[in-house]
Each structure stands twice: as structure tokens, then as C-alpha cells.
Tab-separated table of C-alpha atoms and ligand atoms in Angstrom:
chain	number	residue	atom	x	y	z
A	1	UNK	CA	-33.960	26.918	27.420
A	2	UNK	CA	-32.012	24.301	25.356
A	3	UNK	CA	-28.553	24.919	23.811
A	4	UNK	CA	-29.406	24.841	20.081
A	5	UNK	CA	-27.585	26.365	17.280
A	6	UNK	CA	-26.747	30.235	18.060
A	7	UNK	CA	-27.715	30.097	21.530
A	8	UNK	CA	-25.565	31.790	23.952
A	9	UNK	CA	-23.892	29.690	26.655
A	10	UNK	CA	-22.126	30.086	29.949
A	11	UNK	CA	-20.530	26.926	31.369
A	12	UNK	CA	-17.766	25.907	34.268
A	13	UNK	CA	-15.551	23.031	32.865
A	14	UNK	CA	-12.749	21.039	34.390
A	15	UNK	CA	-10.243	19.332	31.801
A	16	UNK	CA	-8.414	16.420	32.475
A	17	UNK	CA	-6.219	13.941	30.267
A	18	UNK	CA	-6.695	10.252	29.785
A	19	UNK	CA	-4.270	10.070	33.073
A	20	UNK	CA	-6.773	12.034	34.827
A	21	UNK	CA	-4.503	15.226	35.515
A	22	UNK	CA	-5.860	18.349	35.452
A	23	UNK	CA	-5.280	20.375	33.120
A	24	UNK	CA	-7.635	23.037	33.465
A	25	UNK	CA	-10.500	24.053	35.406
A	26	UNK	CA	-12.978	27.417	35.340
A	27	UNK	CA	-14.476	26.461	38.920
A	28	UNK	CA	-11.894	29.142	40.636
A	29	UNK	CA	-12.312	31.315	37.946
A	30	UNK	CA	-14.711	33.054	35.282
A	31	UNK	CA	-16.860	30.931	33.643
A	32	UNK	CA	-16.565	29.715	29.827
A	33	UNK	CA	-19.266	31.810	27.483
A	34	UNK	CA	-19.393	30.595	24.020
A	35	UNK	CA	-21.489	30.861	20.922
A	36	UNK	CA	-23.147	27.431	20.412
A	37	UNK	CA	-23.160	26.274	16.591
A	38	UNK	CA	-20.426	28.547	15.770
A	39	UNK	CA	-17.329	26.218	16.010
A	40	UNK	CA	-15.616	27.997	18.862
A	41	UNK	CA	-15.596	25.007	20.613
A	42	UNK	CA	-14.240	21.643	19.893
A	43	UNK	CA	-16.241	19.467	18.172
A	44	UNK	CA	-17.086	16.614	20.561
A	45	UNK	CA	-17.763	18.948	23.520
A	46	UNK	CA	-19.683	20.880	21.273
A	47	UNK	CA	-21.498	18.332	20.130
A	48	UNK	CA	-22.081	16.770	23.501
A	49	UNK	CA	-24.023	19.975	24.765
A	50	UNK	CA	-26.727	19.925	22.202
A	51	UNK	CA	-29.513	20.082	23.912
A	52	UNK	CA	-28.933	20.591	27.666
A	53	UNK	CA	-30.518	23.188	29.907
A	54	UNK	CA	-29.229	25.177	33.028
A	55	UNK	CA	-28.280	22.755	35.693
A	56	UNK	CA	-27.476	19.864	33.963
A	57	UNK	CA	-24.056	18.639	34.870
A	58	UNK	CA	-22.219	16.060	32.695
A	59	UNK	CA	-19.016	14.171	31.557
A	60	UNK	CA	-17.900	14.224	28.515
A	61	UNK	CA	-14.997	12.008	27.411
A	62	UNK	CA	-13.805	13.215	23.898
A	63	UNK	CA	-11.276	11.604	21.451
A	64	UNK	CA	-8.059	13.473	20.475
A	65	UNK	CA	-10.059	13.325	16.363
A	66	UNK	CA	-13.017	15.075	18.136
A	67	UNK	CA	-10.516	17.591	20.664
A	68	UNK	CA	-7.233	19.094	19.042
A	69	UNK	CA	-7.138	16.639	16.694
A	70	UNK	CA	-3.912	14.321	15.852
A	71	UNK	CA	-0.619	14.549	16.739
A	72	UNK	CA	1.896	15.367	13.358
A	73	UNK	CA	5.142	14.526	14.037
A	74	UNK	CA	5.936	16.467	10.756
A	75	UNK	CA	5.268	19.619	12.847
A	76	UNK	CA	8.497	19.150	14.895
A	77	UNK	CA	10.995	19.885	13.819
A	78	UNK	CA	15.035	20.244	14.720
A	79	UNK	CA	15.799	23.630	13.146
A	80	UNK	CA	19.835	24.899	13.428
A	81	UNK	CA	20.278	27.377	16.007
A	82	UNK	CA	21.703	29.738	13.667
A	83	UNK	CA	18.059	30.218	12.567
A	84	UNK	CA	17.379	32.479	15.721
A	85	UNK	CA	19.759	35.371	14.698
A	86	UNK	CA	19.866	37.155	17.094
A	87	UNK	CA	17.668	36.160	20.230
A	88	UNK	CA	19.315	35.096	22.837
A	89	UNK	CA	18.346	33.030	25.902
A	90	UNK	CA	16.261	30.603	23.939
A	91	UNK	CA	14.358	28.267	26.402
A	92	UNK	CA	11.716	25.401	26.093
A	93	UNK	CA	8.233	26.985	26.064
A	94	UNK	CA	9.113	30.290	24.386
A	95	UNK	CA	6.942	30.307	20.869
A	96	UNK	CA	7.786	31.750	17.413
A	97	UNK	CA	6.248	31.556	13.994
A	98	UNK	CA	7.530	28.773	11.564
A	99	UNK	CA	7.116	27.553	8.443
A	100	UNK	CA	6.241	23.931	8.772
A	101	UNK	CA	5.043	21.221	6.291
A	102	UNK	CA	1.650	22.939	7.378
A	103	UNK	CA	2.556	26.186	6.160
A	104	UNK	CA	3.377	29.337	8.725
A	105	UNK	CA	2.404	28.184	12.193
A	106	UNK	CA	3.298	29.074	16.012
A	107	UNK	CA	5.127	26.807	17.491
A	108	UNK	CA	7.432	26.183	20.930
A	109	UNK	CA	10.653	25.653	21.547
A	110	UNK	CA	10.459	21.906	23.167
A	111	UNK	CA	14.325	21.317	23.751
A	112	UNK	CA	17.774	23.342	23.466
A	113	UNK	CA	20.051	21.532	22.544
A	114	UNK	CA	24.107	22.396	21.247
A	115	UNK	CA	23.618	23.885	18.312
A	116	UNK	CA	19.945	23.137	17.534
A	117	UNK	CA	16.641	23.905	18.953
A	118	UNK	CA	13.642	21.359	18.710
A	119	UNK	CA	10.512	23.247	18.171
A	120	UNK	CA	6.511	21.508	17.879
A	121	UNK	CA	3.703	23.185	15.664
A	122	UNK	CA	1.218	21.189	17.233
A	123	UNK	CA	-1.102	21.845	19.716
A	124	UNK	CA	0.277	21.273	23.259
A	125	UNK	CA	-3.186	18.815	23.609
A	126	UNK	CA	-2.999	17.018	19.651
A	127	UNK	CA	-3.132	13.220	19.937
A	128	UNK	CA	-4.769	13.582	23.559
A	129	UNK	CA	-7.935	11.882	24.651
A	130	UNK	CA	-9.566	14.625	27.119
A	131	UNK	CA	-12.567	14.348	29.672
A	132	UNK	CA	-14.588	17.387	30.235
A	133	UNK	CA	-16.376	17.523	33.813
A	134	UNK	CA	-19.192	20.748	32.762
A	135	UNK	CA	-21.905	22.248	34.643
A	136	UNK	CA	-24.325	24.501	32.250
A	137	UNK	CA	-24.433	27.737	34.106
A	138	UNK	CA	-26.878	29.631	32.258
A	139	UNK	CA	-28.444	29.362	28.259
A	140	UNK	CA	-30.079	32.111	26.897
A	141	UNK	CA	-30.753	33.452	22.727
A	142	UNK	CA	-27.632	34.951	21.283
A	143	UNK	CA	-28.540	38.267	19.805
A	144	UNK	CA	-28.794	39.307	15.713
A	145	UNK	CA	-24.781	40.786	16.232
A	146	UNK	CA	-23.758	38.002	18.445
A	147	UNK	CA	-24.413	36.005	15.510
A	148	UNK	CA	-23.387	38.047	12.817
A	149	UNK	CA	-19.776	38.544	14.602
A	150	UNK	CA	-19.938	34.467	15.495
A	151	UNK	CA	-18.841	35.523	19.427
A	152	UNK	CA	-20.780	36.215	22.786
A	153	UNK	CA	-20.551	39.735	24.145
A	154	UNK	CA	-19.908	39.290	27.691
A	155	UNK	CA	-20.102	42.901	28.617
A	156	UNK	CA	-23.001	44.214	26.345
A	157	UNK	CA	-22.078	46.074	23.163
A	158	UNK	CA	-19.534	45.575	20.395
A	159	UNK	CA	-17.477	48.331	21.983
A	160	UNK	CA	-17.714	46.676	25.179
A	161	UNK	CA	-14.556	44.347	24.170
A	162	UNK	CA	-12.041	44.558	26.023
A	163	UNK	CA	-9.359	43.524	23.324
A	164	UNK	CA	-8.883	43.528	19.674
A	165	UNK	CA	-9.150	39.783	18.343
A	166	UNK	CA	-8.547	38.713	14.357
A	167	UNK	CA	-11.657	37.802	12.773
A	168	UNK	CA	-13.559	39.263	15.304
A	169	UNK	CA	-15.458	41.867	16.123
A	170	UNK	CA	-16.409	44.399	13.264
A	171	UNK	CA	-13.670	43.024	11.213
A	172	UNK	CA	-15.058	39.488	10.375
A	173	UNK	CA	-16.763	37.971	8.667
A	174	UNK	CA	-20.425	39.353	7.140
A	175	UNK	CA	-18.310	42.841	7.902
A	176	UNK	CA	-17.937	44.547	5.262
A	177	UNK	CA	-15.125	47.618	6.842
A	178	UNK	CA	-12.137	46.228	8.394
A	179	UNK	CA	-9.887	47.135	11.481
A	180	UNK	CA	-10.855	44.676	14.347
A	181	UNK	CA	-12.808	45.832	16.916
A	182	UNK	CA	-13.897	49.450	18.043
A	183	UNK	CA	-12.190	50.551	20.799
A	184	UNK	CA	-14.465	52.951	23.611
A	185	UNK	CA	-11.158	53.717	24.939
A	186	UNK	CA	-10.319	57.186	24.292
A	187	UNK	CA	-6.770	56.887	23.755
A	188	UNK	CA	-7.428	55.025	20.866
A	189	UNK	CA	-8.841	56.451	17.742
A	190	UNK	CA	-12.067	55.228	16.507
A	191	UNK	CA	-11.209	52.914	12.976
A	192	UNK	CA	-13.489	53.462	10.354
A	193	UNK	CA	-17.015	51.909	10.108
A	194	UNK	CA	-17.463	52.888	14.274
A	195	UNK	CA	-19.792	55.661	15.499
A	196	UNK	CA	-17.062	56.874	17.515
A	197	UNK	CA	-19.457	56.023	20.965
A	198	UNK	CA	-17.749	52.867	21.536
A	199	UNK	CA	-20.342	50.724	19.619
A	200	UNK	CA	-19.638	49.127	16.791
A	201	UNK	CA	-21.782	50.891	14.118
A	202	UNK	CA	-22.217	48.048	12.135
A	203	UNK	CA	-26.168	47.739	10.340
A	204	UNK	CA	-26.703	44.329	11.160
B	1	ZN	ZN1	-18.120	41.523	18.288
């Protein structure tokens, strides 16, 4: 089967920069399984997938436009320490919300300095050119609620999630009840629009 819009997709990927250090790699680990079509992937990877099968391995050297896109240096930002109240201990890589020029966005602390703190709202890979090194695991049809909640379901039902994610299940979008996903777990209550047996409920 091809990867075509709303197919379901399991791939291992290795990420490296334009330096060719690694930055990533899902050989040791679980593979990547993604919705194809539904923008959960960046675009020129995405894009670069159309239309292989199982088995295919490829290389796939992106643009930083086509990967986390540019690098703003409105988004750091030297901000008075003052503006931490009270936390203490503030070190490079810890992340807060800020407002930027951007509006409210994470960002991390990049550099302590006296009496400021540099902080950057972009994405640790903006501006970077990245190569992907991906081997197509496995391709198969997404199903009706795959599509509907615009995410895979690794482990079978809606209920079968094993966290809460905005947007996501049962609260997203085409939902019409809210409250994020429904839990199977017994120690939490079932939120409203679940059939209280760990699926989701929701008449797709
Ligand atoms: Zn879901």
C-alpha cells in the first residue's frame, strides 16, 4: 500500500543537522506512527513520503522553510530577572511561557546572566537545514476515527491513550463535547461525551 492522504504510517527516522550530528534517531527505540495528510509532520518530510510503500528506505534533506521554519531573532529576548518572582535556581534549558512579539509562547532560558535572563521562543531546530535517514516500516488505511480525531491510535481504541493531549482525542476538532481524551483508568472519572468503558463514545 502507498502512503496517500489519511493513511496510517509507521516509520524509523534518524535526524541529523547540516553538520551531520545526530540529533535524533527511532532505530533504538519505538518507531514514529503518524497520520499522513494531517500536518503532524513537517512539511518537506511529509511531503517527501507521498507515495512510498513498506520497505522503501530514503533520504530526505529538508530546508529549515520546509522543517521548523525560520529562525526570529525577535523571539529572544533579554527579560530583567526581576521578572521571575520568585523561582529560584534559574538555569539555561528550563522553559516558561512568555509573551513575545508572537504572542504567548514557551520558551527557554538560553543564558543567566547578572541581573537578566536571555530566553528564545523559537524552536530549538528554526533556521536549521535537517536530513532525515527513514525506513517505511509498515502503511496501512487509517480508520473513520483516526481521521476524524487527525491522530493514529497505536493501541486500538480512543480510550486506549495513554495521555490526555490538547486538540486531541474526543476534544478536537469535528468533536462536538469537550474534555480531552477518555481516560479507561479507573481512578479517573469518565468526562462527559464517554461511555464510561474506556472508549471514546463519540458517533463518528
Ligand atoms: Zn483519539
Amino acid at each position: 500500500m502507498k502512503i496517500t492522504q489519511h493513511t496510517a504510517v509507521s516509520i524509523h527516522y534518524r535526524l541529523t543537522n547540516a553538520q551531520g550530528e545526530l540529533i535524533e534517531s527511532s532505530f533504538d527505540a519505538e518507531p514514529m506512527l503518524y497520520l499522513h495528510g494531517a500536518e503532524n509532520m513537517i512539511p518537506g518530510l511529509e511531503a517527501a513520503l507521498e507515495g512510498k510503500v513498506a520497505g522503501d528506505k530514503l533520504e530526505v534533506n529538508v530546508d529549515s522553510e520546509q522543517a521548523y521554519g525560520p529562525y526570529h531573532d525577535g523571539l529572544k529576548q533579554e527579560v530583567p530577572l526581576s521578572a521571575f518572582g520568585d523561582i529560584e535556581d534559574i538555569v539555561p534549558g528550563m522553559r516558561f511561557i512568555a509573551e513575545t512579539e508572537m504572542g504567548q509562547r514557551p520558551v527557554q532560558v538560553t543564558q543567566v546572566n547578572d541581573d537578566t535572563v536571555t530566553v528564545d521562543g523559537n524552536h530549538p531546530l528554526a533556521g536549521q537545514a535537517l536530513t532525515f535517514n527513514v525506513e517505511v516500516l509498515e502503511v496501512r488505511a487509517a480508520t473513520e476515527e483516526e481521521i476524524a480525531h487527525g491522530h493514529i491510535h497505536a493501541h486500538g481504541s480512543c480510550g486506549g491513550h495513554e495521555h490526555s493531549h490538547e486538540g486531541g482525542c474526543c476534544g478536537g476538532e469535528g468533536h462536538d463535547h469537550e474534555g480531552g481524551c477518555c481516560s479507561d483508568n479507573s481512578d479517573q472519572p469518565a468526562k462527559e461525551g464517554c461511555d464510561g468503558n474506556g472508549g471514546c463514545g463519540c458517533k463518528h
